[in-house]
Coordinates of C-alpha atoms and ligand atoms in Angstrom, one line a residue:
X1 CA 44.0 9.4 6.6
X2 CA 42.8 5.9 7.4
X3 CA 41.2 3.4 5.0
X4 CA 37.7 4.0 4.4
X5 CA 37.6 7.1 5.8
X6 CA 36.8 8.6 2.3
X7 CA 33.4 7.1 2.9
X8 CA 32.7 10.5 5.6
X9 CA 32.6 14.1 4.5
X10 CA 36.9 15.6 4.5
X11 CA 35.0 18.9 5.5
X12 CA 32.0 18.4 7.5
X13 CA 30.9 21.9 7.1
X14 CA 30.9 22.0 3.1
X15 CA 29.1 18.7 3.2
X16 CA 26.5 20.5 5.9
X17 CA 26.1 23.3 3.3
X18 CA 25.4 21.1 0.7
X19 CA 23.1 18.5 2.3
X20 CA 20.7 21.9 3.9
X21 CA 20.6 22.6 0.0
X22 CA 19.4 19.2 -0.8
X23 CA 16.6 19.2 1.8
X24 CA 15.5 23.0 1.1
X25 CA 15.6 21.9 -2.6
X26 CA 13.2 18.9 -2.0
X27 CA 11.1 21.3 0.6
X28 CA 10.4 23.8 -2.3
X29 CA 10.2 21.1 -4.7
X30 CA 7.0 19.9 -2.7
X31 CA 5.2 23.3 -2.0
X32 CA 5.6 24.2 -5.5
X33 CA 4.6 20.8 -7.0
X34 CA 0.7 22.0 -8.0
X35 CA 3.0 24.5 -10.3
X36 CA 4.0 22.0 -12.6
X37 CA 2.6 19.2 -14.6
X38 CA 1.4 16.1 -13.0
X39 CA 4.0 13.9 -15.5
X40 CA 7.3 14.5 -17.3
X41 CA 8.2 11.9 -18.9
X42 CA 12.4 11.6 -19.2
X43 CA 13.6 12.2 -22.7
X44 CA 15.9 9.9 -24.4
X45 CA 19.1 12.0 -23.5
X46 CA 18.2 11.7 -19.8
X47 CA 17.5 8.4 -19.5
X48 CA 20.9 7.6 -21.1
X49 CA 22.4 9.1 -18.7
X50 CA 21.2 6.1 -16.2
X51 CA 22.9 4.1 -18.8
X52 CA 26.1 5.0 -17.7
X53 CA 29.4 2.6 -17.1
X54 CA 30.1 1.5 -13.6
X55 CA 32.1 4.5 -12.4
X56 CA 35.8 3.3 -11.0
X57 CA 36.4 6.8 -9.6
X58 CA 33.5 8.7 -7.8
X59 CA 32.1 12.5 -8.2
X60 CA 31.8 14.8 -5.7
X61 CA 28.6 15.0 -3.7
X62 CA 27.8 18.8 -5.2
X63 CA 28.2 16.7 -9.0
X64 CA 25.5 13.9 -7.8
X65 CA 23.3 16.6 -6.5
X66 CA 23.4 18.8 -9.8
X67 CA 22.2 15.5 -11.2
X68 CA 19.5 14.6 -9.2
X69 CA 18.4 18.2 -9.8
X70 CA 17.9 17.7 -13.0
X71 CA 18.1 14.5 -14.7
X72 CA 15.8 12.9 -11.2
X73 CA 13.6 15.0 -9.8
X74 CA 11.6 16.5 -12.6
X75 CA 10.9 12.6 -14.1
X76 CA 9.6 11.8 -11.0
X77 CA 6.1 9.3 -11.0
X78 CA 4.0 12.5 -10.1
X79 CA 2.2 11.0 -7.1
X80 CA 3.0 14.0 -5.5
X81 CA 0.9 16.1 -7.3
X82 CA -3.0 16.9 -6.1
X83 CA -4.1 16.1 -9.6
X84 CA -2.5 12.4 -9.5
X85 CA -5.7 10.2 -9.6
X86 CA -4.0 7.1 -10.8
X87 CA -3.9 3.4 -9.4
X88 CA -3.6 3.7 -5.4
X89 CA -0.7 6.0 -4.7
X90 CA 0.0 7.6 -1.7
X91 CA 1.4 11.4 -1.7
X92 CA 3.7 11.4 1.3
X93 CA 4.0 14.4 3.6
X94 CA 7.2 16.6 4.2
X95 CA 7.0 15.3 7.8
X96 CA 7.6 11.8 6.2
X97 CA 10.9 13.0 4.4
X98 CA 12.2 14.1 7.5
X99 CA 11.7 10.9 9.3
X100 CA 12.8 9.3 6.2
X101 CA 15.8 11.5 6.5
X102 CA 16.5 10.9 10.1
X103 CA 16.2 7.3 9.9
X104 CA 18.7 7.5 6.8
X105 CA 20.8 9.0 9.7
X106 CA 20.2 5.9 12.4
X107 CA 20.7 3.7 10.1
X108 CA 19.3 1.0 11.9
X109 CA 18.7 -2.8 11.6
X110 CA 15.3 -3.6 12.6
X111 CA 15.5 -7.4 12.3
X112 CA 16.7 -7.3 16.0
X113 CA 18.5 -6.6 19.1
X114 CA 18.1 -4.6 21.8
X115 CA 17.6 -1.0 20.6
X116 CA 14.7 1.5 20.6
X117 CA 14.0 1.0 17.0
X118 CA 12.1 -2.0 18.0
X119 CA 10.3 -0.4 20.7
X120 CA 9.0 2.1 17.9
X121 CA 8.2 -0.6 16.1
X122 CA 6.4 -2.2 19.0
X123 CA 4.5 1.3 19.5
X124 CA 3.2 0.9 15.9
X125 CA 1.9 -2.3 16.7
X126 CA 0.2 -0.9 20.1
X127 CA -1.5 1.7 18.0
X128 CA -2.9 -0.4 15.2
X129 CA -4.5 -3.1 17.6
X130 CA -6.2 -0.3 19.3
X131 CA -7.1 0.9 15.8
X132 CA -8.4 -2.7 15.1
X133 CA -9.7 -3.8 17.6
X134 CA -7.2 -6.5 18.3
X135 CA -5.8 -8.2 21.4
X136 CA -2.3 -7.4 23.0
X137 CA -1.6 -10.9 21.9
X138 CA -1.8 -9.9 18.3
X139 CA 1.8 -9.1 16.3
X140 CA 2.4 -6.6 14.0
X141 CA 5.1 -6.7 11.5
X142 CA 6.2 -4.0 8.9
X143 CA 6.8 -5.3 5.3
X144 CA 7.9 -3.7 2.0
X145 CA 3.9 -3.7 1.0
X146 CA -0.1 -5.3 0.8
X147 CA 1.4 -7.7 -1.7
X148 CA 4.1 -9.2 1.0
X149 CA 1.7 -8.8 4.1
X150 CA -0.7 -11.1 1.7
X151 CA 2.0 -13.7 1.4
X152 CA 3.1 -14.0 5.0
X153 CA -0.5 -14.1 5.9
X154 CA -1.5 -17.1 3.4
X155 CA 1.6 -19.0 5.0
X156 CA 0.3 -18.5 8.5
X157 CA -2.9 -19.1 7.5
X158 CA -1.6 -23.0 6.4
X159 CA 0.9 -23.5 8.8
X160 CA -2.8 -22.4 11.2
X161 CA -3.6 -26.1 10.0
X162 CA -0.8 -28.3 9.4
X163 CA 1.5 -27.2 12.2
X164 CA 5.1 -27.8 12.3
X165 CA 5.4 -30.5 9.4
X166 CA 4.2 -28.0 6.9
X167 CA 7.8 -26.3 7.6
X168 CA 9.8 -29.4 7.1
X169 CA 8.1 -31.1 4.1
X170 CA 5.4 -28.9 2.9
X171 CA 1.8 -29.5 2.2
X172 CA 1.0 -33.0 1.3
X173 CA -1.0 -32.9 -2.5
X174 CA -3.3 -35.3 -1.1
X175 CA -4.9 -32.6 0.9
X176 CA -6.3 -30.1 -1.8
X177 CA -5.6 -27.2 0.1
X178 CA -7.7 -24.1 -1.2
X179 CA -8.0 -20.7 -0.5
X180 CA -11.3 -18.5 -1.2
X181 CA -11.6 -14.6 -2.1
X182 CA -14.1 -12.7 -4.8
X183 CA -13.5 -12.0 -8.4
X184 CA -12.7 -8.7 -7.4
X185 CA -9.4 -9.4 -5.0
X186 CA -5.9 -8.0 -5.5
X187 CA -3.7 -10.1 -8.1
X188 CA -1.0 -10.3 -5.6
X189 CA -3.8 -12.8 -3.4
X190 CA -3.4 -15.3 -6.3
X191 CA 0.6 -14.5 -6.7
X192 CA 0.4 -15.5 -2.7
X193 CA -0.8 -18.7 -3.7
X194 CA 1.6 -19.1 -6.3
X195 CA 4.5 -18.3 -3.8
X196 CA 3.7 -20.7 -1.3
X197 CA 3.5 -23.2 -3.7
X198 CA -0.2 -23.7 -3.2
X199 CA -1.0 -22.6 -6.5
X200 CA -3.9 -20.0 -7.5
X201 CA -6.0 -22.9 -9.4
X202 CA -6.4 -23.5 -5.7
X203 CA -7.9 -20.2 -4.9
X204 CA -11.3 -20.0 -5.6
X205 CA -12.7 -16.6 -6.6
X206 CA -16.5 -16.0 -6.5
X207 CA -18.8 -13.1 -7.6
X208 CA -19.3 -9.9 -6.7
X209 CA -22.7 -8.1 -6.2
X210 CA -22.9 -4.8 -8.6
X211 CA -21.8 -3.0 -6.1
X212 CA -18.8 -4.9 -6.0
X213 CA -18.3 -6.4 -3.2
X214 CA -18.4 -10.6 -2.8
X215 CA -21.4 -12.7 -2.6
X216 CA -20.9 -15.0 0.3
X217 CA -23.8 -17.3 -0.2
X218 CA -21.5 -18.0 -3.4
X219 CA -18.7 -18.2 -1.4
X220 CA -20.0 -20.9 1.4
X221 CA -21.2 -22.8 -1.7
X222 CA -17.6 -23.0 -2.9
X223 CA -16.6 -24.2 0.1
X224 CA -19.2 -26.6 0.9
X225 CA -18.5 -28.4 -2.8
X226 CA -14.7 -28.6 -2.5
X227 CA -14.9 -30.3 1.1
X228 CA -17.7 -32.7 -0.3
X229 CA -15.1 -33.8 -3.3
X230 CA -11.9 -34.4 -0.7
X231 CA -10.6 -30.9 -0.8
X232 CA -9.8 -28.5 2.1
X233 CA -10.6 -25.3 3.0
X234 CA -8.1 -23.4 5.2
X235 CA -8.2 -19.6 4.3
X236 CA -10.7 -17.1 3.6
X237 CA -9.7 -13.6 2.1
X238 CA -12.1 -10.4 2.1
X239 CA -11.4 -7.2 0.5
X240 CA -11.9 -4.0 2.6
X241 CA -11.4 -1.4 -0.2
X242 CA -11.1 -3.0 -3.8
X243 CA -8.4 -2.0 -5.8
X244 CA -10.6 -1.5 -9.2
X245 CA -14.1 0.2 -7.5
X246 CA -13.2 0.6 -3.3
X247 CA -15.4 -1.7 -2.7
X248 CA -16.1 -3.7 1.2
X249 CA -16.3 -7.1 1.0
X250 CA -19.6 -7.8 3.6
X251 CA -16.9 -8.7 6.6
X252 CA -19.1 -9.4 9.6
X253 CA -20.8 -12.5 7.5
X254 CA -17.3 -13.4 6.0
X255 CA -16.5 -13.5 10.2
X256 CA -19.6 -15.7 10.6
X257 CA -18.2 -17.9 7.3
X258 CA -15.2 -18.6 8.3
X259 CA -15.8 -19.3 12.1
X260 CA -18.6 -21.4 11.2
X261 CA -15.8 -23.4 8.7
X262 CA -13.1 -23.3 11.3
X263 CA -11.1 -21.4 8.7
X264 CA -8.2 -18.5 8.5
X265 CA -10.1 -14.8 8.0
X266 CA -7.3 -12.5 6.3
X267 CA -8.7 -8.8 5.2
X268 CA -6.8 -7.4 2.6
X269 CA -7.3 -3.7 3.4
X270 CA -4.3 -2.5 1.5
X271 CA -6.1 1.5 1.8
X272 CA -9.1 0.6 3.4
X273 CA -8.5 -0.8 6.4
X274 CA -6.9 3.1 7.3
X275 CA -11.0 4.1 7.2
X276 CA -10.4 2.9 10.5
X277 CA -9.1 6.6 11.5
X278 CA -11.8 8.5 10.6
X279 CA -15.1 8.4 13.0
X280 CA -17.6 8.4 10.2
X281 CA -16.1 5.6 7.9
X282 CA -15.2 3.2 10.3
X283 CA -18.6 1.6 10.3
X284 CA -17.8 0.1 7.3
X285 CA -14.9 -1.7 8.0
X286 CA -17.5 -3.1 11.2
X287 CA -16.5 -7.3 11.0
X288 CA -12.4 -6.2 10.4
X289 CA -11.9 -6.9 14.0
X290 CA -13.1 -10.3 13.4
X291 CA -10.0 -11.6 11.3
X292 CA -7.5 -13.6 11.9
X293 CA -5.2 -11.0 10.3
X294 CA -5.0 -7.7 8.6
X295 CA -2.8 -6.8 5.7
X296 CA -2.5 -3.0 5.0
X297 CA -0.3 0.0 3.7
X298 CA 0.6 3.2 6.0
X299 CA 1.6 4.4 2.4
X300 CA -1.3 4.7 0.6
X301 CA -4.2 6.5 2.6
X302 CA -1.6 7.2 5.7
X303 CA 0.4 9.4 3.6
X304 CA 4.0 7.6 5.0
X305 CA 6.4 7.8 2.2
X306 CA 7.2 4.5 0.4
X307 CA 7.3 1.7 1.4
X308 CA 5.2 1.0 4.5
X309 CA 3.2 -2.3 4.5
X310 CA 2.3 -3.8 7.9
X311 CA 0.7 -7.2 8.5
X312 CA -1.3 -7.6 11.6
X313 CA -2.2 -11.0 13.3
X314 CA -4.8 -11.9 16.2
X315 CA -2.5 -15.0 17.2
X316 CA 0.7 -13.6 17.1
X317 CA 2.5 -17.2 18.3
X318 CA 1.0 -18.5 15.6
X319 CA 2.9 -16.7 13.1
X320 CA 6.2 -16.3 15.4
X321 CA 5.9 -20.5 14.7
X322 CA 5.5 -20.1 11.4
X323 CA 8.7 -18.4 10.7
X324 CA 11.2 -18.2 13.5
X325 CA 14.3 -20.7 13.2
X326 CA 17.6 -21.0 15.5
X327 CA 20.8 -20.5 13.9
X328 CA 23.5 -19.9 16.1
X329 CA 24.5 -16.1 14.7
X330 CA 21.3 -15.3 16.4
X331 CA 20.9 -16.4 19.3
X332 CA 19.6 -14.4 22.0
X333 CA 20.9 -13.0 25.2
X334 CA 19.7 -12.4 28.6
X335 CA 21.5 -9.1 28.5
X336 CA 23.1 -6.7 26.1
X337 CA 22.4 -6.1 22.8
X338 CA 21.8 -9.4 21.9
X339 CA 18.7 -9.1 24.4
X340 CA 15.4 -8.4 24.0
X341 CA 11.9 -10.4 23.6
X342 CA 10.8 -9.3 20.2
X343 CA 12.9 -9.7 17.4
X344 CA 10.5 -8.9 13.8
X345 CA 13.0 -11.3 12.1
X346 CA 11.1 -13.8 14.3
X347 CA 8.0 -12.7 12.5
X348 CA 8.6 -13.0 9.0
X349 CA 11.3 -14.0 6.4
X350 CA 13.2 -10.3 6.4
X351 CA 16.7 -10.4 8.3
X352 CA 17.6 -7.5 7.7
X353 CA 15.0 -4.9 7.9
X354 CA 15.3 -1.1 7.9
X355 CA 13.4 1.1 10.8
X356 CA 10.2 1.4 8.2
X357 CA 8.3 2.3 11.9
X358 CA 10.4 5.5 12.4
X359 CA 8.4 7.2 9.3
X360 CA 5.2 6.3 10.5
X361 CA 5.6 7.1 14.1
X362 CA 6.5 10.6 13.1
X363 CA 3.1 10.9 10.8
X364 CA 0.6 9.6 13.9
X365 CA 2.3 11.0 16.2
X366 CA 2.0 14.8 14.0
X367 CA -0.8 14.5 12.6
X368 CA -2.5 11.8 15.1
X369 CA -5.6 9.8 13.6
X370 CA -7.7 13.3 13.5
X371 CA -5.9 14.7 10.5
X372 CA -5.9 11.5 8.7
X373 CA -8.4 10.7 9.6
X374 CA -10.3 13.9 8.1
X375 CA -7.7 13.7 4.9
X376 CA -9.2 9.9 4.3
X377 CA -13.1 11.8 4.3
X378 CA -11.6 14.7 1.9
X379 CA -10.9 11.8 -0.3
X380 CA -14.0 10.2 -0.6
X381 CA -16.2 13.3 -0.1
X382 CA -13.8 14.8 -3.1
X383 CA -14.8 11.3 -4.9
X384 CA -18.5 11.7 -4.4
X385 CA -17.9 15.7 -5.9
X386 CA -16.5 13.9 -9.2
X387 CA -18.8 11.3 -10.0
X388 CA -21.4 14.0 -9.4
X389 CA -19.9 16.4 -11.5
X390 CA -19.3 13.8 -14.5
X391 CA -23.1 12.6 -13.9
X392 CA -24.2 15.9 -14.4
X393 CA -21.9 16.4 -18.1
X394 CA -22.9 15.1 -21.0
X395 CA -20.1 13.6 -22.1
X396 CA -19.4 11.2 -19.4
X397 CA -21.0 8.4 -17.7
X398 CA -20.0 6.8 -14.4
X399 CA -19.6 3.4 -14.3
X400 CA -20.3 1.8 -10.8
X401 CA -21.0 3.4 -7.7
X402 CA -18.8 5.1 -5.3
X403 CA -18.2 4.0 -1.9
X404 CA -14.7 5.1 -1.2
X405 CA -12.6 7.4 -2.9
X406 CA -12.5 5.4 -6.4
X407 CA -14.3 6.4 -9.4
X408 CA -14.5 4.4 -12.8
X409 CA -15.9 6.4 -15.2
X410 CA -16.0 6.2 -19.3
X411 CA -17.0 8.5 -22.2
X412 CA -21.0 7.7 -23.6
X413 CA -21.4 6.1 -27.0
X414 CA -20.6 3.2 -29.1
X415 CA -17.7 1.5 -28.3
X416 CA -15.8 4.1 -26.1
X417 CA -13.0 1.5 -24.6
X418 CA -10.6 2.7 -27.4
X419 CA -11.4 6.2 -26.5
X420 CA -11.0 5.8 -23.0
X421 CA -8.0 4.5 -23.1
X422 CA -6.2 7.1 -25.7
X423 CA -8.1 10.1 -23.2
X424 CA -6.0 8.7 -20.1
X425 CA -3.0 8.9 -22.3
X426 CA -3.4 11.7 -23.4
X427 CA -4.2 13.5 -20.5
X428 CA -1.0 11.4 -18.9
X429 CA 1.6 13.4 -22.2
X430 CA -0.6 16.6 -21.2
X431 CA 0.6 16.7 -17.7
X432 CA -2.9 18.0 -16.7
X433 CA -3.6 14.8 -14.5
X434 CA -3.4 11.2 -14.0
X435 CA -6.2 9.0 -13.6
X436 CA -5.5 5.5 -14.9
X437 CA -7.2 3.1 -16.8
X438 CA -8.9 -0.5 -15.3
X439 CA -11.0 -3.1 -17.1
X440 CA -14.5 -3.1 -16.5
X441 CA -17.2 -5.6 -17.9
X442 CA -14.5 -6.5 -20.1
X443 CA -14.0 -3.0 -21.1
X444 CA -11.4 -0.2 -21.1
X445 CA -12.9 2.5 -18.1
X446 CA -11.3 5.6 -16.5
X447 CA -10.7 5.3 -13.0
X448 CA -10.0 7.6 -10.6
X449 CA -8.7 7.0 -7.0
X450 CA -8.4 10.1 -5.0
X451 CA -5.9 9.1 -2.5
X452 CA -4.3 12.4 -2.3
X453 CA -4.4 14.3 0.8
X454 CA -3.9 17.8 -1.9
X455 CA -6.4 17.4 -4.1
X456 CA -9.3 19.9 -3.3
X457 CA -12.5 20.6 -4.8
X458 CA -10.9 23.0 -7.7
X459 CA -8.5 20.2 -8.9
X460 CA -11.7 18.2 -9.6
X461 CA -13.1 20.8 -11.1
X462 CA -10.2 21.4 -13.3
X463 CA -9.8 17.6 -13.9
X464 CA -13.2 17.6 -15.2
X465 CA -12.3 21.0 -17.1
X466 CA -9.3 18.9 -19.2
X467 CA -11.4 15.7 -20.1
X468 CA -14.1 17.8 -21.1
X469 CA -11.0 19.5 -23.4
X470 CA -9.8 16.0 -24.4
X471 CA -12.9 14.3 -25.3
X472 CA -14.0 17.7 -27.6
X473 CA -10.3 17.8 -28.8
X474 CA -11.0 14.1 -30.3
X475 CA -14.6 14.6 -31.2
X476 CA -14.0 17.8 -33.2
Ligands
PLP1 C1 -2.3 -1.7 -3.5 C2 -3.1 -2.9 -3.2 C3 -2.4 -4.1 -2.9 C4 -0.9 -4.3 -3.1 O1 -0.3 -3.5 -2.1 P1 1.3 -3.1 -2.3 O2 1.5 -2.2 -1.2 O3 1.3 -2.4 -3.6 O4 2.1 -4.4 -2.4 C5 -3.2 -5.2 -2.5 N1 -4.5 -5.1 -2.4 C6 -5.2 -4.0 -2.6 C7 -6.7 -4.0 -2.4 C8 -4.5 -2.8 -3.0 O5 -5.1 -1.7 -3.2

């Protein structure tokens, strides 16, 4: 036996046995999910078995399995489960574990090279500018999430105006740069801010309308203030699919905005901007073609499997210049493996970068835009359903309207925050579902997002079945 040849199966066919158990477990695991409850949470004894020394000698495979089996998979977040209404979560597909599994397999480094995990990469990128609406000189970059593709896209957005220098020495203070989005945008817009050591006092957030979605007039006011006190405007960020109410920033006149002040569009569409796939909600995302760039998540709506995020942007020199650097290790090659004109490390600060594209090629290219495009429908349509069905109780009352597939919802009566918030809880330690809990008017509300390609009508009606149990359960 050589060195490190421990690190490979001894006997390739026990190891074959096992690992077809592992897949067929996780295969049944899914089909039956709707079987079990939504949540689990881990008891004490098996979280302190994650609590474990650093082991000097290793376990057998069959030993780590056994565990997974049953200290991992039944404490799992539950996002899996059609009744799973909580924050944004995708659900993932079985097709998505596969590719998951096969890229495992490859194993490949998709900072670079020469190798056909950048082509798939590059085939991702083909597909969403024709989703978009963008030009083949547009890049496309896969990053761990919306938060990330938000980041890169603010530094773009300032290196759009200051150019080289802003790599060398950073923005001068003098300058005032600022950065303007609605009350209602992501936190991870002001985090950006924050990262790029622009600061979120400089991001200037302005109302939304009630049906949540920014007010521009209040926006171009903004603007027009700072520049008259010395400051400058260089990015402008809309919101296609809020995260509290699913709301669509008005993008076509945030287009006009920002041309008009010679300023950086980014559209966080994080879920939203997958509308895109389906024929009848695409009108709404009409203007998202406009940006300068689009941040957005194969895996919340697009059902990919954790973690997905992709950052698309109309001037894709413009953010190759904002990140690429020479150091000798990677210098390129005319031929080889060292070859090839698109390295994503170019694109971004990820060296490193696993073959994220192989996941979502497989979903498109199964279930092509059709089917997820009719699953993003189901959602809202399934959306519309609840808020109709809680309108129609008496106990609950919805609390803004519904344009996508979110619904924020609350018990009538005095003072219900409290009770909201215990119901979600208790629904949560029921296992009966998960919706989560946002702020609203500064007060505690239910919210629902149906992001869940699973859910079907009789989950909401059984959702509706267990608060209607809850809320008597407290009143009586
Ligand atoms: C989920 C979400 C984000 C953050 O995306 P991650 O993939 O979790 O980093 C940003 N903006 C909106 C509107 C979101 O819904």
């Amino acid at each position: 036996m050589t060195a490190g040849s421990e690190l490979d199966p001894d006997d390739w066919e026990e190891f074959r046995a096992l690992a077809h158990e592992a897949l067929d477990g996780m295969i049944d695991h899914i089909r039956t999910v709707r079987e079990r409850p939504v949540w689990t949470p881990a008891p004490a004894e098996i979280r302190a078995r994650f609590a474990a020394d650093l082991p000097q000698k290793g376990a057998s495979l069959a030993e780590a399995l056994e565990i997974f089996d049953e200290a991992i998979k039944p404490y799992s977040t539950g996002n899996l489960h059609p009744a799973f209404m909580g924050w944004v979560h995708g659900a993932g597909t079985p097709v998505g574990m596969v590719a998951e599994m096969l890229s495992a397999g490859l194993n490949a480094n998709c900072g670079g090279r020469d190798h056909i995990g950048v082509e798939v990469e590059r085939q991702i990128t083909h597909w969403m500018r024709q989703a978009f609406g963008f030009p083949e000189t547009s890049a496309g970059l896969f990053v761990t999430g919306t938060s990330m593709a938000n980041f890169l896209a603010v530094l773009i957005a300032r290196f759009a105006l200051l150019g080289d220098e802003v790599r060398r020495s950073g923005a001068p203070a003098s300058l005032k740069l600022r950065a303007y989005t609605s009350e209602a945008a992501h936190g991870c817009i002001a985090q950006a801010m924050e990262m790029a050591g622009i600061g979120s006092d400089n991001l200037r957030r302005a109302p939304c309308g009630p049906d949540g979605a920014v007010q521009v007039e209040a926006l171009r006011a903004m603007i027009a203030e700072d520049r008259a006190r010395g400051a400058t405007p260089f990015l402008l960020v809309g919101t296609a699919g809020t995260v509290n109410l699913g709301a669509l920033d008005p993008l076509i006149e945030m287009a006009d905005l920002a041309a008009q002040e010679k300023i950086w569009f980014h559209v966080d569409g994080a879920f939203g901007a997958l509308a895109a796939f389906s024929p009848r909600l695409a009108p709404l995302l009409k203007g998202l073609e406009r940006a300068d760039s689009i941040a957005f998540d194969f895996h919340k709506w697009g059902q990919v499997p954790y973690s997905a995020g992709f950052l698309l942007t109309r001037d894709g020199a413009m953010q190759k210049k904002t990140f690429v650097s020479s150091n000798a290790y990677l210098t390129r090659a005319a031929r080889g493996l060292a070859a090839g004109d698109f390295w994503p490390c170019d694109y971004g600060p990820d060296l490193s970068r696993g073959f994220q594209a192989l996941k979502v090629w497989f979903t498109i290219k199964v279930f092509g835009t059709e089917a997820l495009g009719r699953s993003i429908e189901d959602t809202c349509d399934l959306a519309f359903y609840l808020a109709q069905r809680l309108s129609e109780g008496e106990k609950f009352e919805v609390k803004a309207p519904v344009t996508l597939n979110i619904v924020c919802f609350g018990l009538r009566g005095e003072n219900p925050g409290p009770r909201n918030r215990s119901l979600v809880e208790n629904l949560h330690l029921s296992g009966a579902a998960a919706p989560s809990l946002t702020m609203l008017n500064g007060e505690p509300v239910i919210r629902c997002a149906v992001v869940n390609h699973r859910t079907r009508r009789e989950d909401i009606d059984d959702f509706v079945a267990a608060l209607e149990k809850e809320a008597a359960a407290r009143a009586g």
